[in-house]
CSV table of C-alpha atoms in Angstrom, one decimal:
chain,number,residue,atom,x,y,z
A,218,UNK,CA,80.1,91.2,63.1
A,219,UNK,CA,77.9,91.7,66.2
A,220,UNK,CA,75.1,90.0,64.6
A,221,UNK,CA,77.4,86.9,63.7
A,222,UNK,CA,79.2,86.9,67.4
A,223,UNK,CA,75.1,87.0,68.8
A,224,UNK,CA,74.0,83.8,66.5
A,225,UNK,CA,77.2,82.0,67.3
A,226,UNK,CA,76.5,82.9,71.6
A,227,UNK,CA,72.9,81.6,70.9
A,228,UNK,CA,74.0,78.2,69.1
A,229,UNK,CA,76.5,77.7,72.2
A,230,UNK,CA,73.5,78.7,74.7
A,231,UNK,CA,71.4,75.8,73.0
A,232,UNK,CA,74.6,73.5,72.9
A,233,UNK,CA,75.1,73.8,76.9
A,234,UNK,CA,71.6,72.5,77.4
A,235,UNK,CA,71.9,69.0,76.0
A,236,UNK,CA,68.9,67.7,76.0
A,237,UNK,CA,68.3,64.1,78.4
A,238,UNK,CA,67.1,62.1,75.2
A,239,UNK,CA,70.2,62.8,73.1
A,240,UNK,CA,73.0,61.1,72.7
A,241,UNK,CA,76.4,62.8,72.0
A,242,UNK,CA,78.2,62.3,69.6
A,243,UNK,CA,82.5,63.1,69.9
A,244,UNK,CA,84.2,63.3,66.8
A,245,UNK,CA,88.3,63.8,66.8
A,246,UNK,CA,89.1,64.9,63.4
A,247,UNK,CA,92.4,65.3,61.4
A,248,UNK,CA,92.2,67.6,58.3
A,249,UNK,CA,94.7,68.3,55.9
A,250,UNK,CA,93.9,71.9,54.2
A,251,UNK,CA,95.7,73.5,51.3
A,252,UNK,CA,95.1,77.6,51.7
A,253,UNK,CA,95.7,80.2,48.2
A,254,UNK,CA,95.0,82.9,50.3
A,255,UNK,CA,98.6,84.1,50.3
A,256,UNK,CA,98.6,83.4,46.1
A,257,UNK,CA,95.9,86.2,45.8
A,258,UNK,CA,97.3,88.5,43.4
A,259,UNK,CA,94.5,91.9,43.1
A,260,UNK,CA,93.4,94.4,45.2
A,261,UNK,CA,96.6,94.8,47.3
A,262,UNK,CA,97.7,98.4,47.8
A,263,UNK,CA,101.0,97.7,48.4
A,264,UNK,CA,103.6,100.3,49.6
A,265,UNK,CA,106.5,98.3,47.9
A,266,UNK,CA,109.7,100.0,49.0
A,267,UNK,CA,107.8,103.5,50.2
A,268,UNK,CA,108.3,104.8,53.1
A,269,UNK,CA,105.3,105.3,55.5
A,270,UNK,CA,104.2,109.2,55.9
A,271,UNK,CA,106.2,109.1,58.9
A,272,UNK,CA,109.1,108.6,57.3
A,273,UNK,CA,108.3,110.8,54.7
A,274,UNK,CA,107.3,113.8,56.4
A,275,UNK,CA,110.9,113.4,58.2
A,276,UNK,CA,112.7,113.2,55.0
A,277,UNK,CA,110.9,116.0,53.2
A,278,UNK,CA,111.8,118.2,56.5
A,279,UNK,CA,115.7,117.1,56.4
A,280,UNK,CA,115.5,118.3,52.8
A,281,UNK,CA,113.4,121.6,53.3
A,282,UNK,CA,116.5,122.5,56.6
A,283,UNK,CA,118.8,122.7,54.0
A,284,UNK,CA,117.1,123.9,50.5
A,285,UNK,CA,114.3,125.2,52.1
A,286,UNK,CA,110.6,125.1,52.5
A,287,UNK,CA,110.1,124.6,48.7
A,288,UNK,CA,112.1,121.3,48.3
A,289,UNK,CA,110.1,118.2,48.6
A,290,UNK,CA,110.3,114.3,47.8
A,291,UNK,CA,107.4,111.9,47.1
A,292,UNK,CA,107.1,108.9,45.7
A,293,UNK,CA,104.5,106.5,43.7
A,294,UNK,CA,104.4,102.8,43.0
A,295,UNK,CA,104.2,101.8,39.5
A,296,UNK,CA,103.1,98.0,39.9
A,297,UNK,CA,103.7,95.1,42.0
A,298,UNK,CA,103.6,91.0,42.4
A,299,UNK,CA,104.0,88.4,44.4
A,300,UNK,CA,104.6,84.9,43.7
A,301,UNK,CA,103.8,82.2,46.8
A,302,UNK,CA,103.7,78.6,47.3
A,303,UNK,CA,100.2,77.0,48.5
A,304,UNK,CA,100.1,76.7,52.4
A,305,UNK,CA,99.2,73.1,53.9
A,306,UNK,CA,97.6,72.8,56.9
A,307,UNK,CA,97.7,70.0,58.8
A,308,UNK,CA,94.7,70.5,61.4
A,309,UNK,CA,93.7,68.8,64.8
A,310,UNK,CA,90.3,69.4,66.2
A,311,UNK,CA,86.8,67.7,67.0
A,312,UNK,CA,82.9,67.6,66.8
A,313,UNK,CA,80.7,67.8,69.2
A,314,UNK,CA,77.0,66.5,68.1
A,315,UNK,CA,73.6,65.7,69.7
A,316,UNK,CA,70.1,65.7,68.6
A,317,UNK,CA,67.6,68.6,69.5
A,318,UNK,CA,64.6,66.3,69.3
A,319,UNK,CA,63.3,63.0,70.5
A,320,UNK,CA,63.4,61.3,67.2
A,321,UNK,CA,66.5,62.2,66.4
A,322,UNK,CA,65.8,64.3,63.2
A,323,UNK,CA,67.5,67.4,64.3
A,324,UNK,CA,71.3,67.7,65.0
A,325,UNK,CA,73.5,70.3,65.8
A,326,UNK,CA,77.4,70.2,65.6
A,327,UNK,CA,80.2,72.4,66.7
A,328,UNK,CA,83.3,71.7,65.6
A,329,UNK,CA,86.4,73.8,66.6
A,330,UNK,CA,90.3,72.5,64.5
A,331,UNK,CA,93.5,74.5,64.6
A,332,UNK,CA,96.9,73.9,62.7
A,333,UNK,CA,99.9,75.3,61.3
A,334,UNK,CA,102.0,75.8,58.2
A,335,UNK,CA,104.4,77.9,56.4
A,336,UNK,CA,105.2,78.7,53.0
A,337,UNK,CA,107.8,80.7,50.7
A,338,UNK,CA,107.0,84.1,49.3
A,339,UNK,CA,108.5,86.2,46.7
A,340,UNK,CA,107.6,89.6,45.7
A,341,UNK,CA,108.5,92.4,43.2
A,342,UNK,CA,107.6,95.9,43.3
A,343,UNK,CA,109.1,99.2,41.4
A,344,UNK,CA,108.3,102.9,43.0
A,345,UNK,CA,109.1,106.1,41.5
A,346,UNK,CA,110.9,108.8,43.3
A,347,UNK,CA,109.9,112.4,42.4
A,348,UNK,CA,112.4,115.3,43.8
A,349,UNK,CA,111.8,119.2,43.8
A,350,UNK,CA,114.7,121.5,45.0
A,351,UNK,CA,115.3,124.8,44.3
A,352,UNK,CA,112.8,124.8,41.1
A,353,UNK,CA,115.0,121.4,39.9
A,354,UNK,CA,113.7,117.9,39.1
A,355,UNK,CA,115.4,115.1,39.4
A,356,UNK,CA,113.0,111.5,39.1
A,357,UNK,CA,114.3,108.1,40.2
A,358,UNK,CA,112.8,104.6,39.6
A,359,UNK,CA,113.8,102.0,42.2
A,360,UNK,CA,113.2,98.0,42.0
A,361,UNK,CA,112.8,95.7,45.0
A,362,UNK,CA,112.9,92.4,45.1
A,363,UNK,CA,111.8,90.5,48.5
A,364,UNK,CA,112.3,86.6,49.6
A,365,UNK,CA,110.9,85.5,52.7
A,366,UNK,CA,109.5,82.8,54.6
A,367,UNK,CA,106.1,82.8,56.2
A,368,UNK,CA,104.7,80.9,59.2
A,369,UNK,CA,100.8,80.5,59.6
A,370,UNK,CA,98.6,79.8,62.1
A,371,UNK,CA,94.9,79.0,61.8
A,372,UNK,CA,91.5,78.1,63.4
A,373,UNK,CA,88.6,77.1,62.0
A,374,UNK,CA,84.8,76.9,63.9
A,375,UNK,CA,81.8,76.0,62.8
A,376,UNK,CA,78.3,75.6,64.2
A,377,UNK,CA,76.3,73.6,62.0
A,378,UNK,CA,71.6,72.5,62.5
A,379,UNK,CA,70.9,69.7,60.0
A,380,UNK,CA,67.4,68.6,59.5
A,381,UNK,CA,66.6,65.1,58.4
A,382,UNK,CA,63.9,64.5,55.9
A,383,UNK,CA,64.2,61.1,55.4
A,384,UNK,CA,67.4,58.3,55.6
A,385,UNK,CA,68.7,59.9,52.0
A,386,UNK,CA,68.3,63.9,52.5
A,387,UNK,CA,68.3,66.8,54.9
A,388,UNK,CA,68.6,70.5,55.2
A,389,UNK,CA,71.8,72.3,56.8
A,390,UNK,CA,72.5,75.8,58.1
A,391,UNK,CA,75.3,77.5,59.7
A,392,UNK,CA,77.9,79.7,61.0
A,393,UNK,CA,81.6,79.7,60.3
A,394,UNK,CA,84.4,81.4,62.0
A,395,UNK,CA,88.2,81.5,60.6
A,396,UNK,CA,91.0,83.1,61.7
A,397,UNK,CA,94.6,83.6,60.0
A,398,UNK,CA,97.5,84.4,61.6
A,399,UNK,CA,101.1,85.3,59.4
A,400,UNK,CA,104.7,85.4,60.6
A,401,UNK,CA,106.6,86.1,57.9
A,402,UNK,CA,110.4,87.4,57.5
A,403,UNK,CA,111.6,88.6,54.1
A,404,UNK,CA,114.8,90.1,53.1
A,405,UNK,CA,114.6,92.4,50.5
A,406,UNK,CA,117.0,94.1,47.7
A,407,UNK,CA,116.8,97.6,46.0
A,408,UNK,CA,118.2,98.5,42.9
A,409,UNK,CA,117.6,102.6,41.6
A,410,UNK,CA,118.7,105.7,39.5
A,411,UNK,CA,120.8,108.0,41.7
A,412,UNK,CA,119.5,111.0,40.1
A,413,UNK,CA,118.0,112.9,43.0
A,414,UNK,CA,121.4,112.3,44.8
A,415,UNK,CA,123.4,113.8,41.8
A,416,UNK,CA,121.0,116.5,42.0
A,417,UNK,CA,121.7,117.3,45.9
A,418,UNK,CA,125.3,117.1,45.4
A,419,UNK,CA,125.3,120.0,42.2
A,420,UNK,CA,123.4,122.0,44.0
A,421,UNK,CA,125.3,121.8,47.0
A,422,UNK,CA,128.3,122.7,45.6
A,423,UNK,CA,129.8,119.1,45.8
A,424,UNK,CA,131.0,117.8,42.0
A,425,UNK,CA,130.4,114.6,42.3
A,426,UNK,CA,128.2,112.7,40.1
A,427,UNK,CA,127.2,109.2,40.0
A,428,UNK,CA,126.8,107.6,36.9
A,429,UNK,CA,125.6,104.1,38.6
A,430,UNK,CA,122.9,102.1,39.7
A,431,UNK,CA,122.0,102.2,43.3
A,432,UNK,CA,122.1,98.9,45.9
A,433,UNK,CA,120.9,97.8,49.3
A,434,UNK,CA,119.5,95.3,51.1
A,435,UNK,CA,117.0,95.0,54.1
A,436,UNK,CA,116.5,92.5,56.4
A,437,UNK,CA,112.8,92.8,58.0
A,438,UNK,CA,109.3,90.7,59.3
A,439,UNK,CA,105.8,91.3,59.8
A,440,UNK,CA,102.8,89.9,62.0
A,441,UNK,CA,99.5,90.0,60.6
A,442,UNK,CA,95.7,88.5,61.6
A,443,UNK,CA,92.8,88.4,59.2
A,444,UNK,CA,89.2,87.3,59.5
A,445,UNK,CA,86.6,85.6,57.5
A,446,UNK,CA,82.7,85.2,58.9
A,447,UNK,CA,80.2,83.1,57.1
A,448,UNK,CA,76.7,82.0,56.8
A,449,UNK,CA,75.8,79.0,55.2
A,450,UNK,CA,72.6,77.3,54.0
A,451,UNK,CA,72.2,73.9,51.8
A,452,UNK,CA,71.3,70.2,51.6
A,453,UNK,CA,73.3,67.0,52.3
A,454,UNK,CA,72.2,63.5,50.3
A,455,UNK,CA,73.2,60.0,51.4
A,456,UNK,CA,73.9,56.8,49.4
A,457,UNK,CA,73.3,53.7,51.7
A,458,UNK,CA,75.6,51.1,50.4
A,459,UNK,CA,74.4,48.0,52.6
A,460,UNK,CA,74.2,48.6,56.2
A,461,UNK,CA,77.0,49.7,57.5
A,462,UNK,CA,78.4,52.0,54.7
A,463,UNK,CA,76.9,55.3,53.2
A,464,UNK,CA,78.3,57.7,50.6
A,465,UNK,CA,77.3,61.3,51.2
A,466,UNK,CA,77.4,64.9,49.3
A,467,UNK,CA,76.8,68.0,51.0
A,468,UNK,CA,76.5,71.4,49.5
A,469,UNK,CA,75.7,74.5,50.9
A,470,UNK,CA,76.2,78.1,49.6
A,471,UNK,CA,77.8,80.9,52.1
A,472,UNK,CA,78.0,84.7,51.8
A,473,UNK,CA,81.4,85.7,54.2
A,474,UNK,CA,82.9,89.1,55.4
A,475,UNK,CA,86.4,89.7,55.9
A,476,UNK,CA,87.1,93.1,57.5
A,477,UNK,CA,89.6,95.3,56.6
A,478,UNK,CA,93.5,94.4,57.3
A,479,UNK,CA,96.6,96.3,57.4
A,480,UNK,CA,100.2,94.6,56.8
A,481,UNK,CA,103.0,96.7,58.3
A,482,UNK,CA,106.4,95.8,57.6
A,483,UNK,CA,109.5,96.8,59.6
A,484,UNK,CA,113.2,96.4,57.8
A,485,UNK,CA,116.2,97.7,58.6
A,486,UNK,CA,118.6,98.7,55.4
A,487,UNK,CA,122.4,97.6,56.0
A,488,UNK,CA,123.3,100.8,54.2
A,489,UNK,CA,122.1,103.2,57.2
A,490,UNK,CA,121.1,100.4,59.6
A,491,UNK,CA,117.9,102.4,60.7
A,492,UNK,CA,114.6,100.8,60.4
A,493,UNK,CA,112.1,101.5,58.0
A,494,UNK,CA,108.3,100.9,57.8
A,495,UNK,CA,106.1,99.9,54.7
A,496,UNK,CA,102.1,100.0,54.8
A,497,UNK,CA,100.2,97.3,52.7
A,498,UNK,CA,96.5,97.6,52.8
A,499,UNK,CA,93.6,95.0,52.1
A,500,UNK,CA,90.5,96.2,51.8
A,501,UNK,CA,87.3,94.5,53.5
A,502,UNK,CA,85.4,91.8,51.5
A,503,UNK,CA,82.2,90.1,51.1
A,504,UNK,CA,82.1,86.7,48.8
A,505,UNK,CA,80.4,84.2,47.9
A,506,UNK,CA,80.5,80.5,47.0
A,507,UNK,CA,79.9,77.2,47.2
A,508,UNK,CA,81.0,74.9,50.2
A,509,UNK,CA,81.3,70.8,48.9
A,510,UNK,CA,82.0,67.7,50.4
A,511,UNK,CA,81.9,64.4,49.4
A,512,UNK,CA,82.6,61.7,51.7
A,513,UNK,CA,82.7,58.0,53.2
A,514,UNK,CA,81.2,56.7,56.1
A,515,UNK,CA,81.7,53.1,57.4
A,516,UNK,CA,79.5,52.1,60.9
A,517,UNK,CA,82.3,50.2,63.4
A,518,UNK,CA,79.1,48.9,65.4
A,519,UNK,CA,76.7,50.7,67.6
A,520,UNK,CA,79.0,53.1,69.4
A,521,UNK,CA,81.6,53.9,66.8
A,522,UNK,CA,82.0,54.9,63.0
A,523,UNK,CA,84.3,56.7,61.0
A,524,UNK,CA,84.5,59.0,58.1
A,525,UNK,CA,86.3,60.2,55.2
A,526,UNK,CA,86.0,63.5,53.0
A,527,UNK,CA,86.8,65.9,50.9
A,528,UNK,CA,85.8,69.4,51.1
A,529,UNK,CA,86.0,72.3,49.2
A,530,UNK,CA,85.7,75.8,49.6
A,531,UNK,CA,85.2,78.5,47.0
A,532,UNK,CA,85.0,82.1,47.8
A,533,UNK,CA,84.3,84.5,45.3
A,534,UNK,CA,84.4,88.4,45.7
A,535,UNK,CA,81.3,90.6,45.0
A,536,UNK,CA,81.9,93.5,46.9
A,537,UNK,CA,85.9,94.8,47.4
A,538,UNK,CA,89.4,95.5,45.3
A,539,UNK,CA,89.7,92.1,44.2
A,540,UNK,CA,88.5,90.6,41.8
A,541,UNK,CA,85.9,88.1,41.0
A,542,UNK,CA,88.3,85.7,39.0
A,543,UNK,CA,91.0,85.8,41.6
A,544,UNK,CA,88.8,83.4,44.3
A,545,UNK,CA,90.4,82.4,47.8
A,546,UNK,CA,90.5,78.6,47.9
A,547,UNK,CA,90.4,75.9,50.2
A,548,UNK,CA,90.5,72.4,49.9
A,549,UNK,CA,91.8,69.2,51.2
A,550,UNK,CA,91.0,65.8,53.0
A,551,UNK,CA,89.3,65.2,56.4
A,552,UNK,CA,89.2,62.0,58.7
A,553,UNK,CA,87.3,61.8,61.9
A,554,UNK,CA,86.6,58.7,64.5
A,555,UNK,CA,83.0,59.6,65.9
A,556,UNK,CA,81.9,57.7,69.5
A,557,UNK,CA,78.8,57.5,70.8
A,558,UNK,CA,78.5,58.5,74.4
């Protein structure tokens, strides 16, 4: 990451002294992204309905004041899900460009776009309850279902050197920056066995005995912010078509690192109306991938042109929990006005 943050400081340093031959370039851009990230099923190590160790030290000591230091509670998840609709960004933002030589055959670009989006979530996870008292057992499964709503915002920034070989090819290399921020409030309902309660209640003396299923619902949100960094390396290709119009194709492959993150959710159960709080953990990741866009410009006179693309982005894990078949996707359609200054 300090290596990253150094190249991005030293493209800016380079940026800030514009050169007097070159001419910049201002791009205002409108993107519309669609993001899978939150559709990513493996490598998740979801707490489910568990109680962090907090939480779980304090129940294991209200059981061991009153059956004593032998009694104990723990719990493990069996398996968990989620189901999640595809977020859609719609992202405002700009280019900066200018040349780094006097015949115009190097460029570099920063480009910095931010939008927001939301999306609905669903989620199933069971847990097991295992309960020791007094040399007794007594296991419990319990079910939770949770439905929320999620609000994301994100930023994107790229610094971008393109080398032109000739009027049909050139060489690109980059940096990449992008930043994810979730808001999401879910309500959640448990269903479970009541045997460790049954359990408690023989062996404190009290008869009763419950022959149903147990219910609650909670009501909770979390804030979370991941991180992706990339390098990037690859060509671009033009198609003149007269001479105001060109078709292009760029393609570049990246290697990206996304550090470590930790989800933790606080709900409050309606049954004792005292907050709870659940871990989730995702692992850091490297990927890799191809980065592809195919696009349209059209040359409004001397000063002026615009452009229209589509780009995709593919990122693959090779070192991680997930999977290399369960890829982070985005893709979607970009439009920018670019002046001359």
């Amino acid at each position: 990451m300090k290596l990253f943050c150094s190249a991005i400081a030293g493209l800016l340093a380079i940026a800030c002294v514009t050169p007097a031959f070159a001419d910049v370039i201002v791009t205002p851009r409108f993107t519309g992204y669609f993001d899978n990230s939150n559709q990513r099923q493996s490598g998740i190590d979801t707490a489910g309905s568990l109680p962090s160790d907090t939480a779980l030290a304090d129940l294991n000591a209200q059981l061991q004041s009153v059956f004593g230091p032998t009694a104990s509670v723990s719990y493990a998840n069996s398996d968990s899900g989620s189901r999640a609709s595809q977020v859609f960004f719609p992202m405002l933002g700009a280019s900066v460009s200018f040349s780094l030589d006097p015949e115009r055959r190097t460029q570099i670009t920063a480009t910095g776009m931010y939008g927001r989006g939301h999306a609905d979530i669903k989620n199933i996870g069971t847990a097991t309850q295992h309960t020791s008292i007094q040399g007794q057992i007594a296991d419990d499964l319990f079910v939770t279902r949770g439905t929320g709503r999620g609000k994301f915002g994100r930023i994107d920034a790229e610094l971008t050197l393109q080398h032109r070989l000739d009027e049909t090819f050139s060489l690109m290399a980059g940096l990449r920056y992008e930043r994810l921020r979730e808001n999401v409030s879910i309500t959640t309902q448990t269903t479970g066995s009541s045997n460790a309660i049954n359990l408690i209640n023989a062996l404190g003396g009290n008869g009763i005995v419950s022959y149903g299923l147990l219910n609650d619902t909670a009501v909770g949100s979390y804030k979370t912010t991941s991180a992706i960094y990339s390098a990037r390396v690859g060509a671009a290709a033009y198609i003149p078509l007269g001479s105001t119009q060109r078709i292009y194709v760029n393609g570049l492959a990246h290697i990206n690192y996304a550090p470590a993150n930790t989800i933790v959710l606080t709900q409050v159960f309606q049954s004792s109306g005292l907050p709870q709080v659940v871990n989730s953990r995702i692992g850091s990741e490297t990927t890799i991938g191809p980065d592809i866009s195919v696009g349209y410009i059209h040359q409004l006179g001397t000063k002026a042109s615009i452009d229209i693309r589509y780009r995709g982005l593919f990122y693959f894990p090779v070192s991680g929990a997930r999977s290399f078949d369960d890829p982070r996707v985005n893709h979607g359609l970009s439009i920018g006005v670019s002046f001359t200054l």
